[in-house]
Short mmCIF file of C-alpha atoms and ligand atoms in Angstrom, two decimals:
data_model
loop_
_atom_site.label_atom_id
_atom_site.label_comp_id
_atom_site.label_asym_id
_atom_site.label_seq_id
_atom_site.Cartn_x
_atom_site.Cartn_y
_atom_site.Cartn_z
CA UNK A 9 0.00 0.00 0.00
CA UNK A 10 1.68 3.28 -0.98
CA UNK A 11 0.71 6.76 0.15
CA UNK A 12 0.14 9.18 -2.63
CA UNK A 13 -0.69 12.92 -2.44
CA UNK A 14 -2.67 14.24 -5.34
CA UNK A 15 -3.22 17.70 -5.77
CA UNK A 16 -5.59 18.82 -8.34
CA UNK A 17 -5.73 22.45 -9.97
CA UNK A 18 -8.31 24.98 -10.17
CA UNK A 19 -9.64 23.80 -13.82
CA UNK A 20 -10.01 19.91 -12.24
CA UNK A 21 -12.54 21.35 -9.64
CA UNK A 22 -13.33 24.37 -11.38
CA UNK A 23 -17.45 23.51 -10.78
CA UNK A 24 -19.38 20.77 -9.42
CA UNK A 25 -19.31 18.67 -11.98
CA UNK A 26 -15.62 18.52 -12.11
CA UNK A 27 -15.38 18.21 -7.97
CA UNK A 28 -18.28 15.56 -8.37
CA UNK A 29 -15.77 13.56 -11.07
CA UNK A 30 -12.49 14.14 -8.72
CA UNK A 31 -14.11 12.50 -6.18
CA UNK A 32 -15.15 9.61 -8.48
CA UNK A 33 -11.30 9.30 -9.13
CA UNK A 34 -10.21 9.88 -5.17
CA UNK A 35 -12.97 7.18 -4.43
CA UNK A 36 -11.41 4.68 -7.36
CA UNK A 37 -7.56 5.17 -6.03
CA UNK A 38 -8.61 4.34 -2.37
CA UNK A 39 -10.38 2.00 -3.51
CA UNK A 40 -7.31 0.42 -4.70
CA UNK A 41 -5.77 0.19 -1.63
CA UNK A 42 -3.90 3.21 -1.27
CA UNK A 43 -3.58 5.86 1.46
CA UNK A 44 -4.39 9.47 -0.28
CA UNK A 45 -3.53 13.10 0.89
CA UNK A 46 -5.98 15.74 -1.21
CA UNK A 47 -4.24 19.20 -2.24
CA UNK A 48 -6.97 21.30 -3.38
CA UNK A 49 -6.35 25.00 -5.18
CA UNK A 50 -9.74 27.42 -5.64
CA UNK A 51 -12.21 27.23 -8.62
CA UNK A 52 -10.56 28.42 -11.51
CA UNK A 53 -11.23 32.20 -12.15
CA UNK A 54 -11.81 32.40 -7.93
CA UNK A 55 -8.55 33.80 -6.50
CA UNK A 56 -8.57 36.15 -9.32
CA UNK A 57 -11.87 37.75 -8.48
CA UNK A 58 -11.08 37.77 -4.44
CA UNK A 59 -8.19 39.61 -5.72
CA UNK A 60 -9.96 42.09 -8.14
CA UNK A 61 -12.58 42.62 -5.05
CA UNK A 62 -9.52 43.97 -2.71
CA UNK A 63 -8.24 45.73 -5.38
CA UNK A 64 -12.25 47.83 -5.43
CA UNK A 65 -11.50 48.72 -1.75
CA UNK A 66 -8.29 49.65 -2.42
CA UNK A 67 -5.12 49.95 -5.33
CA UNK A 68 -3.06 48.28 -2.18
CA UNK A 69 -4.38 45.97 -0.03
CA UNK A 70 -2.66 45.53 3.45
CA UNK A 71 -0.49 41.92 2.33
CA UNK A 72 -2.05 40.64 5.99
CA UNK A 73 -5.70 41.20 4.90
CA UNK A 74 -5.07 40.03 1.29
CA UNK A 75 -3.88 36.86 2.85
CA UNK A 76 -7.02 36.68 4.56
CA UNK A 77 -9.69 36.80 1.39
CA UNK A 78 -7.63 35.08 -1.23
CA UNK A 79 -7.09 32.06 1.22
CA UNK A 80 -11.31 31.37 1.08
CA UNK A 81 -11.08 30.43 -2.28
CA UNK A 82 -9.20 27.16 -0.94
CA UNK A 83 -11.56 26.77 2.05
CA UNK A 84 -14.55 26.03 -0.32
CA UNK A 85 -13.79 23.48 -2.75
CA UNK A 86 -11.66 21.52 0.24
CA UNK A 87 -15.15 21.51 1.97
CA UNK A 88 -17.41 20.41 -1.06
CA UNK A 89 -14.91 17.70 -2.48
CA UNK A 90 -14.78 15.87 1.28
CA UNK A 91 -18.74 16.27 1.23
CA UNK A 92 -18.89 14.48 -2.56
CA UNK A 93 -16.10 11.58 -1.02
CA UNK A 94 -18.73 11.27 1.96
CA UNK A 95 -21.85 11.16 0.13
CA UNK A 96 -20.26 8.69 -2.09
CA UNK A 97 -19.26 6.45 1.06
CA UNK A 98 -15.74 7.53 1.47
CA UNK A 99 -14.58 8.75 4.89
CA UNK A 100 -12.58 12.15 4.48
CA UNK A 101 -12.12 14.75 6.54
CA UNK A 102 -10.94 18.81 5.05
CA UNK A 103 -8.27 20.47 6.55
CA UNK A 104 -7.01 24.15 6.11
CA UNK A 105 -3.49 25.01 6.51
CA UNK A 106 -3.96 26.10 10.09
CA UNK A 107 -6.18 23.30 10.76
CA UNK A 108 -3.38 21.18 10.13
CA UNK A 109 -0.45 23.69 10.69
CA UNK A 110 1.30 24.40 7.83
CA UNK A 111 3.44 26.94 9.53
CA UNK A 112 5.52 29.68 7.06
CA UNK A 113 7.23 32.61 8.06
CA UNK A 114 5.20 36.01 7.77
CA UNK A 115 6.01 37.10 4.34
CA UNK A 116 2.48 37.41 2.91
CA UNK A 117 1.69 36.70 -0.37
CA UNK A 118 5.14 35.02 -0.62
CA UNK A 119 5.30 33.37 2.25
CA UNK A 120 7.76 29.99 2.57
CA UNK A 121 6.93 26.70 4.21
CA UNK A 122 8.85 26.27 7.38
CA UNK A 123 7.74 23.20 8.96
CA UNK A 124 4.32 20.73 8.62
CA UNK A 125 3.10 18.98 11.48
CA UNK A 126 1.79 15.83 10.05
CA UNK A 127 0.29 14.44 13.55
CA UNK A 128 -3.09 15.48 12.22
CA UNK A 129 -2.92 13.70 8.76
CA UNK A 130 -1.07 10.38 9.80
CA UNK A 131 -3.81 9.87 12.47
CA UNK A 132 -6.85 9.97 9.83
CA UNK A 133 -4.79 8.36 7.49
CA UNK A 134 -4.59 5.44 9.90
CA UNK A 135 -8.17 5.26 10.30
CA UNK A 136 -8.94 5.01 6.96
CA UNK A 137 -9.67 8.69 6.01
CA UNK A 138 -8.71 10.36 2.91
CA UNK A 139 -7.35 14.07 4.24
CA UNK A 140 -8.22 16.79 1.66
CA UNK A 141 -5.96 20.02 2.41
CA UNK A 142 -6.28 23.51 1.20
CA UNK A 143 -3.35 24.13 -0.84
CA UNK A 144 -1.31 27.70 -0.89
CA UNK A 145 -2.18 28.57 2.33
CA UNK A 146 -0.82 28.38 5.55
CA UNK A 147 -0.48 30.24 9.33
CA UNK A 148 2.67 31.93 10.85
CA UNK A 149 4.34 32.16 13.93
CA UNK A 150 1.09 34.79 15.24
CA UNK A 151 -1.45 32.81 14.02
CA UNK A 152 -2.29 35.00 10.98
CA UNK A 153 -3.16 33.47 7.46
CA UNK A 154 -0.52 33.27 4.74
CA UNK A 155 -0.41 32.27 1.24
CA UNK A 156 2.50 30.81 -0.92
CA UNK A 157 2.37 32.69 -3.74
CA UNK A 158 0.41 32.31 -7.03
CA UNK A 159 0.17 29.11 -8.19
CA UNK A 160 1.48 28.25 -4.42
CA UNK A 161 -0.67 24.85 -4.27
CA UNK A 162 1.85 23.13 -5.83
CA UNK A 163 4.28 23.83 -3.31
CA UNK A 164 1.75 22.91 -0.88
CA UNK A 165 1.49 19.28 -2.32
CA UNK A 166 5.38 18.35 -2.53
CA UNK A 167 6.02 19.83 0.86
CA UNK A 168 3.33 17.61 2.15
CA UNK A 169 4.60 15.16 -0.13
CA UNK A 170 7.94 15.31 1.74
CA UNK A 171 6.72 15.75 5.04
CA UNK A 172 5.31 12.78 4.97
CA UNK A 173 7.37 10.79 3.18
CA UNK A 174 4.95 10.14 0.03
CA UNK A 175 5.58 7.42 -2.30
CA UNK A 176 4.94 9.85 -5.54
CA UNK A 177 3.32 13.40 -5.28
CA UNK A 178 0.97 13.69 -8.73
CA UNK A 179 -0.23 16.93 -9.83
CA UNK A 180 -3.16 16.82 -11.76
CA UNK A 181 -4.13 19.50 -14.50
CA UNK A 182 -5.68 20.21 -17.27
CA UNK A 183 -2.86 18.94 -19.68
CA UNK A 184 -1.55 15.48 -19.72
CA UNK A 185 2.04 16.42 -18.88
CA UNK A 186 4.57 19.11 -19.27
CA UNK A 187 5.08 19.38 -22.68
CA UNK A 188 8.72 20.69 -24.49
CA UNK A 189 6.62 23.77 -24.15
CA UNK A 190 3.10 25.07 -23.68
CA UNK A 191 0.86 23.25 -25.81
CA UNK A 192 -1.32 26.38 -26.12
CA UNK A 193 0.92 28.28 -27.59
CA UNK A 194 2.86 25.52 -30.04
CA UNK A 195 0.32 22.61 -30.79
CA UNK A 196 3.32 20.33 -32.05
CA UNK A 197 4.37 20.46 -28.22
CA UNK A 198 4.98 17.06 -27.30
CA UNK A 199 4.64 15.72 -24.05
CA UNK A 200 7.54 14.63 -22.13
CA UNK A 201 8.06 10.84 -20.39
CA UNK A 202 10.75 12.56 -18.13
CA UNK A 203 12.03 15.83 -17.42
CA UNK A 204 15.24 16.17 -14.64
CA UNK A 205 14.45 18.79 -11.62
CA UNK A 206 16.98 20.69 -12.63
CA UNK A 207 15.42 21.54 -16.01
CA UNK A 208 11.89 21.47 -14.62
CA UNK A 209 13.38 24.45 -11.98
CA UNK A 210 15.01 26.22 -15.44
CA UNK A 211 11.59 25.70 -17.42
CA UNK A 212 9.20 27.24 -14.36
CA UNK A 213 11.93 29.63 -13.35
CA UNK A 214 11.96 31.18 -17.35
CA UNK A 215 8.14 31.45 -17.81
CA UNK A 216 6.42 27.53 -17.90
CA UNK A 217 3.53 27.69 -15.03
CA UNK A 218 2.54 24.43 -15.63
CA UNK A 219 4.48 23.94 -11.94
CA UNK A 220 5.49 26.34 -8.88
CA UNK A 221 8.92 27.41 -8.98
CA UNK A 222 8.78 26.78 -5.34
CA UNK A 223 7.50 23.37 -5.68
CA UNK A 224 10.16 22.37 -7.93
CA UNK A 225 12.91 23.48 -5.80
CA UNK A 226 11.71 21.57 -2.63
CA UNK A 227 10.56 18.34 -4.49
CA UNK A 228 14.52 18.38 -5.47
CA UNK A 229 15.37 19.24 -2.02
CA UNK A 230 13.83 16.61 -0.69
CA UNK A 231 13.70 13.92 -3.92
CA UNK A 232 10.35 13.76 -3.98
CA UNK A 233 8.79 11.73 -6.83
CA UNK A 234 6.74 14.11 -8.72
CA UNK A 235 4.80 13.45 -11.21
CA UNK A 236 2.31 15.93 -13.83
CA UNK A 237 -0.87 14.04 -15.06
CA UNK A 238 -3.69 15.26 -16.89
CA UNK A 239 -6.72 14.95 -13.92
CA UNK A 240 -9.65 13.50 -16.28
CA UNK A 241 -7.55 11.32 -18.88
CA UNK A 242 -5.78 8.05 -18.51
CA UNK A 243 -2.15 8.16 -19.30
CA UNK A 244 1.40 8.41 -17.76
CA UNK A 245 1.92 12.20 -17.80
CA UNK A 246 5.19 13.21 -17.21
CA UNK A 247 7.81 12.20 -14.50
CA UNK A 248 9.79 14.69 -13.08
CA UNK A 249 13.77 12.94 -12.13
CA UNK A 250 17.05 13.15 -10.82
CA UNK A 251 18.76 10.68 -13.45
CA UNK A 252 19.88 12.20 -16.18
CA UNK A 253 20.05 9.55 -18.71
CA UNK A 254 22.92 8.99 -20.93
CA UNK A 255 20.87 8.18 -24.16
CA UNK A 256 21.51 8.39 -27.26
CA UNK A 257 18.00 9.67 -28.26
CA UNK A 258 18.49 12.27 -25.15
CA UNK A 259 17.68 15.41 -27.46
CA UNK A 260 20.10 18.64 -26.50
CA UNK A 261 17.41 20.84 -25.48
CA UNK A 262 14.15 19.61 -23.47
CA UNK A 263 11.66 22.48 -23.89
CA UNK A 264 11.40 26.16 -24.58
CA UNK A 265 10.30 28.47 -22.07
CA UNK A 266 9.01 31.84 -22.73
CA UNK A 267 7.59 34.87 -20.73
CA UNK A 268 5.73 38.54 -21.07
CA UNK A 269 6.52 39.89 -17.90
CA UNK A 270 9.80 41.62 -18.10
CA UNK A 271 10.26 45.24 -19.11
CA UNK A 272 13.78 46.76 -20.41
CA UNK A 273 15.46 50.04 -19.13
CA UNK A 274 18.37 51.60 -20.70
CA UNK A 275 20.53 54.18 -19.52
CA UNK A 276 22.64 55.58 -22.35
CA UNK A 277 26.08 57.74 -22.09
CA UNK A 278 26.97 56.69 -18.17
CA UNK A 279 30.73 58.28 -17.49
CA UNK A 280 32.62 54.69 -17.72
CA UNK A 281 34.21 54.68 -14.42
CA UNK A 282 34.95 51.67 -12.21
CA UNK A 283 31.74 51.40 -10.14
CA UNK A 284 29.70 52.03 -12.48
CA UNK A 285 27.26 48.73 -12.84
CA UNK A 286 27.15 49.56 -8.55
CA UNK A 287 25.83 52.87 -9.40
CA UNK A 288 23.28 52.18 -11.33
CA UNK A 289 22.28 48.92 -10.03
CA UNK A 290 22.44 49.13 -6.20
CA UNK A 291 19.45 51.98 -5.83
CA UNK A 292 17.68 49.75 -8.02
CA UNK A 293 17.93 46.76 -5.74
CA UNK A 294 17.55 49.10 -2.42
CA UNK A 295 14.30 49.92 -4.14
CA UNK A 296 13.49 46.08 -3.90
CA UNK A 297 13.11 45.57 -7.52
CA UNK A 298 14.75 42.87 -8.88
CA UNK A 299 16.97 42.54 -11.79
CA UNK A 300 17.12 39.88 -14.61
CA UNK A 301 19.31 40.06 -17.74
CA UNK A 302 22.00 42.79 -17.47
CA UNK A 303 23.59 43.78 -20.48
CA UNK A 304 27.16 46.75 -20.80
CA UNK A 305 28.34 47.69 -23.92
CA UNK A 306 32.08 48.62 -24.72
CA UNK A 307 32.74 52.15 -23.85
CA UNK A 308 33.47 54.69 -26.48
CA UNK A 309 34.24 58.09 -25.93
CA UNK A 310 34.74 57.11 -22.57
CA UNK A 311 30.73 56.80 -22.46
CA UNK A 312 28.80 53.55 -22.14
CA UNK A 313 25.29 51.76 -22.04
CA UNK A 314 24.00 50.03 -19.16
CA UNK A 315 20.86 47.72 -20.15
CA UNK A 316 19.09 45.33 -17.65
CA UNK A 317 15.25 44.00 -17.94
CA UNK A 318 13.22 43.99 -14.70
CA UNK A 319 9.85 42.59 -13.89
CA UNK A 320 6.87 44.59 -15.99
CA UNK A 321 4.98 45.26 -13.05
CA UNK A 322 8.07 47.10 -10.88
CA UNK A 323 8.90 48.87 -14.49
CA UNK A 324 7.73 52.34 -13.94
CA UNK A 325 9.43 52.23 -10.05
CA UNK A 326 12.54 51.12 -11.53
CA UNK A 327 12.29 54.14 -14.08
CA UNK A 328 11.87 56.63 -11.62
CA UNK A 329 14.89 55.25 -9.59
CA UNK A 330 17.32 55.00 -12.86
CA UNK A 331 16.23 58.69 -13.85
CA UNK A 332 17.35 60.17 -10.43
CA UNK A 333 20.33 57.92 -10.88
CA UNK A 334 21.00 59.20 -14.77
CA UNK A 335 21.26 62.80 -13.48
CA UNK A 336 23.66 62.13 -10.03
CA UNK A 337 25.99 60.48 -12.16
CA UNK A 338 25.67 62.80 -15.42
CA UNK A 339 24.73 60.12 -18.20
CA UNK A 340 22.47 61.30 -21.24
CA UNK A 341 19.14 59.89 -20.82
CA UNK A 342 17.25 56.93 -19.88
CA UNK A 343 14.91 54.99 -22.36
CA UNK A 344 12.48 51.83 -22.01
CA UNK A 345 10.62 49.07 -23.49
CA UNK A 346 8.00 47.57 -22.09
CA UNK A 347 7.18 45.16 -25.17
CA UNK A 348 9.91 42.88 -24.95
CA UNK A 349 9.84 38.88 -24.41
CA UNK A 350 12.35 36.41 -22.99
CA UNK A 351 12.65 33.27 -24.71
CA UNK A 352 14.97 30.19 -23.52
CA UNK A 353 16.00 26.76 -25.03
CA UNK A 354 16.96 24.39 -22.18
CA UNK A 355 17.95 21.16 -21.35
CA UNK A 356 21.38 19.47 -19.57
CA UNK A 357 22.28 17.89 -23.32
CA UNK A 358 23.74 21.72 -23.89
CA UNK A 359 26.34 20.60 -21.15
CA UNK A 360 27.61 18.10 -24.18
CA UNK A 361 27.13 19.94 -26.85
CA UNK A 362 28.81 22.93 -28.70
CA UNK A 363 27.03 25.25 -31.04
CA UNK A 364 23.74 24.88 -29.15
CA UNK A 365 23.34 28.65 -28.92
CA UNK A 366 24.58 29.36 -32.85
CA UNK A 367 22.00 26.84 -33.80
CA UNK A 368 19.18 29.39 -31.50
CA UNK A 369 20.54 32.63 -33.28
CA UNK A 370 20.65 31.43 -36.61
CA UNK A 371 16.75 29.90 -36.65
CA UNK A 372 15.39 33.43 -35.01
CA UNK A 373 17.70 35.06 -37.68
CA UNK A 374 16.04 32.78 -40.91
CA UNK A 375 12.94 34.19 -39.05
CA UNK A 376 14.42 38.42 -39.21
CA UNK A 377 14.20 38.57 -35.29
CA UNK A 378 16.30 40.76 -33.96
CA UNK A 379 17.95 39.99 -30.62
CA UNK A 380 18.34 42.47 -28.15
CA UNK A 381 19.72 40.58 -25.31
CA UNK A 382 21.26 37.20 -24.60
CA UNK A 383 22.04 35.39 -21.73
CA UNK A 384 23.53 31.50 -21.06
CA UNK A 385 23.98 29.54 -17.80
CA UNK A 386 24.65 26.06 -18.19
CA UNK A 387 21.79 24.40 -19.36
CA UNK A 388 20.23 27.43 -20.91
CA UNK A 389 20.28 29.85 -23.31
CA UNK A 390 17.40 32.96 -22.96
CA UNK A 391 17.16 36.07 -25.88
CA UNK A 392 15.39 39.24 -25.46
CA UNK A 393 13.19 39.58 -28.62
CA UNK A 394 10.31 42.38 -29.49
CA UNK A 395 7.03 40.95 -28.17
CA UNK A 396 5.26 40.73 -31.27
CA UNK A 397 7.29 38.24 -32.75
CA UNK A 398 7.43 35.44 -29.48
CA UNK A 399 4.79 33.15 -31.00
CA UNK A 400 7.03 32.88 -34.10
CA UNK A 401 10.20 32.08 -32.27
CA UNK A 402 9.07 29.71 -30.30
CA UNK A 403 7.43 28.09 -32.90
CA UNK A 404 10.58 28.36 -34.89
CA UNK A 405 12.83 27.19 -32.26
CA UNK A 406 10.83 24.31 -31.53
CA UNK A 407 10.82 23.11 -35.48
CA UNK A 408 14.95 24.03 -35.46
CA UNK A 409 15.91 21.67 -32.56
CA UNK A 410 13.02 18.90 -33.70
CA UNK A 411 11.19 19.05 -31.29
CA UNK A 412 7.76 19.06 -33.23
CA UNK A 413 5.47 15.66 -32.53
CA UNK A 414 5.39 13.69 -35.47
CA UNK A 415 2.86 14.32 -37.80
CA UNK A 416 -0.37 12.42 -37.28
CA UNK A 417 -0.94 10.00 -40.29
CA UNK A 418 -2.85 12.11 -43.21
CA UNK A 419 -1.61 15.34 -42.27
P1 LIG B 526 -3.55 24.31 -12.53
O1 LIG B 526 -4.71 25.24 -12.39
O2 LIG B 526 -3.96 22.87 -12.65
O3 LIG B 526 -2.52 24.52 -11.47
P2 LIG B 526 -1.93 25.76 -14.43
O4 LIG B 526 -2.72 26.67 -15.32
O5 LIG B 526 -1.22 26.37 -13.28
O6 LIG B 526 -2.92 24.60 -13.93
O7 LIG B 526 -0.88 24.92 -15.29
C1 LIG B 526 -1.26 24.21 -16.44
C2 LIG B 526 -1.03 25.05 -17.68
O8 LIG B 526 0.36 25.29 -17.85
C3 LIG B 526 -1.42 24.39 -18.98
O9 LIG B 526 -2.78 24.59 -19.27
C4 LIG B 526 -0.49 25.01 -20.01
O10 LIG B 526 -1.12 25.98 -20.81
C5 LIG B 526 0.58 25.71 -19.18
N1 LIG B 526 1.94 25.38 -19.59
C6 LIG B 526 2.93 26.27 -19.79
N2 LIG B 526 4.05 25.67 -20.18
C7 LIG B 526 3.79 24.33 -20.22
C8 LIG B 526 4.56 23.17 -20.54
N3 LIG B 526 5.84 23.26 -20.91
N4 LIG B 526 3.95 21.98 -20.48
C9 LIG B 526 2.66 21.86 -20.11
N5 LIG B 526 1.88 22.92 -19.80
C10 LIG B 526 2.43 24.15 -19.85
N1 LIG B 527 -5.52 29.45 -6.07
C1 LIG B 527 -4.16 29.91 -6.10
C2 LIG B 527 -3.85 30.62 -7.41
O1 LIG B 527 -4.74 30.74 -8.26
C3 LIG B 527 -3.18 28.81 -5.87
C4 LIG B 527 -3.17 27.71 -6.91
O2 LIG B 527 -4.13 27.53 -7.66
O3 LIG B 527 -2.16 26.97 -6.94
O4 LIG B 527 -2.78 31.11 -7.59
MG1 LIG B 528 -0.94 25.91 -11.27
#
C-alpha cells in the first residue's frame, strides 16, 4: 500500500461537476488500496476575483488582509470535495493550513513553508480517512493566514509530499504532462516521459507555469517523486527525475520556455568609471526591484550603455529610480521598453554539446528577429526579442531543434 498525495488544480474542480468527477477518481484510487492526501487550489477564475474585489477597496491591499480573502477560495472546494467523497461512502475529513499547521514565516503573499506537522494527517490516514488540504495557504508564527504565492498549491502538495514521506506526489491539470513547451501556444508540443528537476526548476523559473517554482525546488530538495498528469484522462503524464540519462536519443534541449513579464530600461552615455554597474544597479535593488538580464556595452568616448530588464509590473518604479540615478551620475538619458519577451532553449544535453546557442541565433535570424539581449547559464540559453514576434520564435525554435510531434498519419 503506498501513500500518494494528489493535488488537483483549479480547472479539475473548477465547478461541481468537475469536484463531483475528482471524487469519483479519489474514491477509485482508495479504492485500490492506497492511502491518499488531497491538495486542493480554488475554482478556476476564484482567487482572481477575491483579488480584483480587494483591489475595489483599495489599489493596495494591506499583504495581511489580502492573505485573509484570497485564502477562502481554498476553504470552499476543500469543503465540497470531502462532502462528494462522503456522500459517495468515502470517509474524508478537510483540513485548512492552520487546521493542520502548515506553519511559514510572515512574508504574505510570498510566504515559505517552514515546517508541517503531520500528527493530524497520519492519524486519519490510519483510520482510513482520505485528508483533503487547502493548498497555498498556511499560518505563521502569530497565528495570521498566509499564502504561498500564485500558483502556491503546488508547493503545498510536494512539501506535504515530503513531510510525509509520500511514495509519488501527482499533480493533476488540465494537460496530460509538461510538454517541451506550452501546448497552447505551439500545438506540435509534445509531451515529455521525463524531465530532470533541474530543467523542470530552469523551465518554471523562465516562464512555464505548468508547476510552482517553489514546488520544484523543494521536491529536489527533498527527492520527492513528482509526477504531472492530466486529472480527467488516462495516461502516464510526465515524471519529473534526478537521473539524467545517458541516451543516445536524449535530445540537446528539453523544452522552450518563454515569458511577457519583463520590461527593459536603458541608460545611455553613463561616465565609464569603475563602479559604475554599482551605481546604477544598487538603488535599483535598495528599491526592492529585482533585476534579470543585465547587459554593458564597450565604452566609447569614454561613455557607455548600461541595459538590464526587470519585472513589468516594478517597471515604472525602476524608471523613476534610474532617472534620479542618470542625473547624479551625469549620463544622457534613460529609455524603455515595455514590449519585450524572454525566450529560452533548455535542457542538460547543452552541457555536451557545442554550437547549441549558434543553432538558437541562426533559426530566429532565418525568421528576421532581432535579438536584443542574450544570456547563457549552463543548461540554458534565454534572448530578449520584441514581443510581437514570441509566438514565431518559439514556434521556430521548436521546429529548429526537432522538437515538433510527429505528424499524425494524413496530415
Ligand atoms: P492548474 O490550475 O492545474 O494549477 P496551471 O494553469 O497552473 O494549472 O498549469 C497548467 C497550464 O500550464 C497548462 O494549461 C499550459 O497551458 C501551461 N503550460 C505552460 N508551459 C507548459 C509546458 N511546458 N507543459 C505543459 N503545460 C504548460
Ligand atoms: N488558487 C491559487 C492561485 O490561483 C493557488 C493555486 O491555484 O495553486 O494562484
Ligand atoms: Mg498551477
Amino acid at each position: 500500500m503506498a501513500l500518494i498525495v494528489q493535488k488537483f488544480g483549479g480547472t479539475s474542480v473548477g465547478s461541481i461537476e468537475r469536484i463531483e468527477q475528482v471524487a469519483e477518481k479519489v474514491k477509485k484510487h482508495r479504492e485500490a488500496g492506497d492511502d491518499l492526501v488531497v491538495v486542493l487550489s480554488a475554482m478556476s477564475g476564484e482567487t482572481n476575483r477575491l483579488i480584483d474585489l480587494a483591489r475595489q477597496i483599495t489599489d493596495q491591499p494591506v499583504p495581511r488582509e489580502l492573505d485573509v480573502i484570497v485564502s477562502t477560495g481554498e476553504q470552499v472546494t476543500i469543503a465540497l470535495l470531502t462532502m462528494a467523497l462522503i456522500k459517495r461512502g468515502v470517509p474524508a475529513v478537510s483540513y485548512t493550513g492552520n487546521q493542520v499547521r502548515i506553519l511559514t514565516d510572515s512574508s504574505h503573499n510570498k510566504a515559505r513553508i517552514l515546517q508541517i506537522d503531520d500528527q493530524k494527517i497520519r492519524a486519519d490516514l490510519k483510520e482510513g480517512r482520505v485528508v483533503v488540504v487547502a493548498g497555498f495557504q498556511g499560518v505563521d508564527e502569530h497565528g495570521s493566514i498566509t499564502t504561498l504565492g500564485r500558483g502556491g498549491s503546488d508547493t503545498t502538495g510536494v512539501a506535504l509530499a515530503a513531510a510525509l514521506k509520500a511514495d509519488e506526489c501527482q499533480i493533476y491539470t488540465d494537460v496530460d504532462g509538461v510538454y517541451t513547451t506550452d501546448p497552447r501556444v505551439v500545438p506540435q508540443a509534445r509531451r515529455l516521459e521525463k524531465i530532470t528537476f533541474e530543467e523542470m526548476l530552469e523551465m518554471a523559473s523562465l516562464g512555464s507555469k505548468v508547476l510552482q517554482i517553489r514546488s520544484v525546488e523543494f521536491a529536489g530538495k527533498y527527492n520527492v517523486p513528482l509526477r504531472v498528469l492530466h486529472s480527467f484522462k488516462e495516461g502516464p503524464g510526465t515524471l519529473i527525475t534526478i537521473d539524467e540519462e545517458e541516451s543516445m536519443e536524449q535530445p540537446i534541449i528539453s523544452g522552450i520556455a518563454f515569458n511577457r513579464d519583463e520590461a527593459k530600461l536603458t541608460i545611455r552615455g553613463v561616465p565609464d568609471t569603475p563602479g559604475v554597474a554599482f551605481k546604477i544597479l544598487g538603488p535599483i535593488s535598495a528599491s526592492n526591484i529585482e533585476v534579470d538580464m543585465i547587459v554593458q556595452n564597450v565604452a566609447h568616448d569614454n561613455t557607455t550603455d548600461f541595459t538590464f530588464t526587470v519585472h513589468r509590473n516594478e517597471y515604472e518604479k525602476a524608471q523613476n529610480v534610474l532617472e534620479n540615478t542618470a542625473r547624479e551620475i551625469g549620463a544622457r538619458e534613460v529609455i524603455g521598453d515595455t514590449k519585450i519577451a524572454k525566450v529560452s532553449i533548455v535542457g542538460v544535453g547543452m552541457r555536451s554539446h557545442a554550437g547549441v546557442a549558434s543553432r538558437m541565433f541562426e533559426a530566429l535570424a532565418k525568421e528576421s528577429i532581432n535579438i536584443q539581449m542574450i544570456s547563457t547559464s549552463e543548461i540554458k540559453v534565454s534572448v530578449v526579442i520584441e514581443e510581437k514576434y514570441l509566438e514565431l520564435a518559439v514556434r521556430a525554435l521548436h521546429t529548429a531543434f526537432e522538437l515538433d510531434a510527429p505528424a499524425r498519419q494524413g496530415e
